[in-house]
XYZ file of C-alpha atoms in Angstrom:
122
model
C 31.359 -21.598 75.523
C 28.561 -19.156 75.138
C 30.273 -17.376 72.197
C 30.739 -20.654 70.085
C 27.073 -21.382 70.987
C 26.299 -17.944 69.644
C 28.464 -18.391 66.137
C 26.774 -21.368 65.659
C 23.457 -20.259 65.821
C 24.341 -17.389 63.788
C 25.622 -19.970 61.267
C 22.436 -21.834 61.508
C 19.948 -19.310 61.155
C 22.186 -17.695 57.862
C 22.238 -21.414 56.273
C 18.454 -21.263 56.760
C 17.819 -17.890 55.430
C 20.019 -18.467 52.586
C 18.129 -21.652 51.731
C 14.481 -20.037 52.087
C 15.727 -17.221 50.589
C 17.138 -19.630 47.285
C 13.374 -21.748 47.297
C 11.594 -18.072 48.013
C 13.369 -17.134 44.383
C 13.141 -20.261 42.549
C 9.211 -19.255 43.410
C 9.323 -16.092 42.058
C 11.298 -16.830 38.797
C 8.196 -19.503 38.359
C 5.638 -16.688 38.764
C 7.395 -14.233 36.570
C 7.891 -17.270 33.798
C 4.291 -17.438 34.076
C 3.376 -13.971 33.945
C 5.808 -13.602 30.972
C 4.006 -16.166 28.907
C 0.470 -14.826 29.532
C 1.676 -11.582 28.396
C 3.386 -13.335 25.367
C -0.054 -14.942 24.629
C -2.157 -11.757 24.875
C 0.171 -10.252 22.477
C 0.466 -12.726 20.013
C -3.893 -12.546 20.389
C -3.616 -8.862 20.103
C -1.082 -8.999 17.250
C -3.547 -11.173 15.050
C -6.205 -8.693 16.090
C -4.311 -6.278 14.775
C -3.393 -8.302 11.920
C -7.206 -8.817 11.224
C -7.460 -5.228 11.049
C -5.400 -4.663 8.464
C -6.439 -7.659 6.422
C -10.243 -5.956 6.764
C -8.767 -2.695 5.289
C -7.115 -4.249 2.323
C -10.298 -6.217 1.465
C -12.151 -3.193 1.842
C -9.596 -1.450 -0.680
C -9.689 -4.313 -3.145
C -13.322 -4.320 -3.156
C -13.222 -0.663 -4.169
C -10.596 -0.928 -6.424
C -12.746 -3.890 -8.249
C -16.208 -1.515 -8.142
C -14.408 1.446 -9.332
C -13.256 -0.344 -12.476
C -16.283 -1.822 -13.317
C -18.389 1.835 -12.855
C -15.046 3.004 -14.893
C -16.008 0.567 -17.579
C -19.515 1.344 -17.743
C -18.306 5.061 -17.935
C -16.562 4.451 -21.395
C -19.971 3.056 -22.902
C -22.206 5.709 -21.442
C -24.223 8.497 -22.792
C -24.139 12.166 -21.305
C -27.060 11.235 -18.810
C -25.428 7.903 -17.751
C -22.229 9.490 -17.389
C -23.322 11.789 -14.684
C -25.234 9.147 -13.084
C -21.717 6.950 -12.918
C -19.671 9.882 -12.255
C -22.086 10.541 -8.748
C -22.294 6.726 -7.909
C -18.480 6.811 -7.963
C -18.029 9.756 -5.749
C -20.625 8.062 -3.269
C -18.343 5.214 -3.365
C -15.865 7.093 -2.999
C -16.808 9.171 0.047
C -17.903 5.683 1.884
C -14.653 3.957 1.411
C -12.850 6.909 2.617
C -14.953 6.783 6.111
C -14.583 3.138 6.172
C -10.835 3.374 5.614
C -10.848 6.164 8.263
C -12.660 4.175 11.102
C -10.473 1.344 10.301
C -7.243 3.340 10.422
C -8.390 4.618 13.841
C -8.985 1.047 14.938
C -5.687 0.106 14.096
C -4.206 3.244 15.795
C -5.945 2.311 18.841
C -4.802 -0.981 18.662
C -1.491 -0.119 18.391
C -1.545 2.477 20.992
C -3.345 -0.460 23.362
C -0.265 -3.003 22.598
C 2.451 -0.400 22.913
C 0.801 0.309 26.626
C 0.708 -3.253 27.292
C 4.120 -3.206 26.522
C 5.669 -0.449 28.789
C 3.370 -2.639 31.579
C 6.388 -5.134 31.249
């Protein structure tokens, strides 16, 4: 008789533990889904930050091209003295553009590195 009581208690304990395990796993799944949603929204915002940097680099590039074209048109009709000034101005603009692009590209690389690190943490 004691053996059957022991078996019943073990079966009850197993069923009870299995039920808690099921309920606990549901909570874990819900928590994981919530965390995944948070990571996804963070990744989208980070992706949009990266896109903003790329757009900013493109805008700077387009402005540089337009400024260079304007100076090139002036250069065609310039005298020798004006040519020297225009060429010097073109050189200064080119150096400023290269510095700005270098800084933007560094920001883009840093953002990409941060995104890769966040993806690795999943």
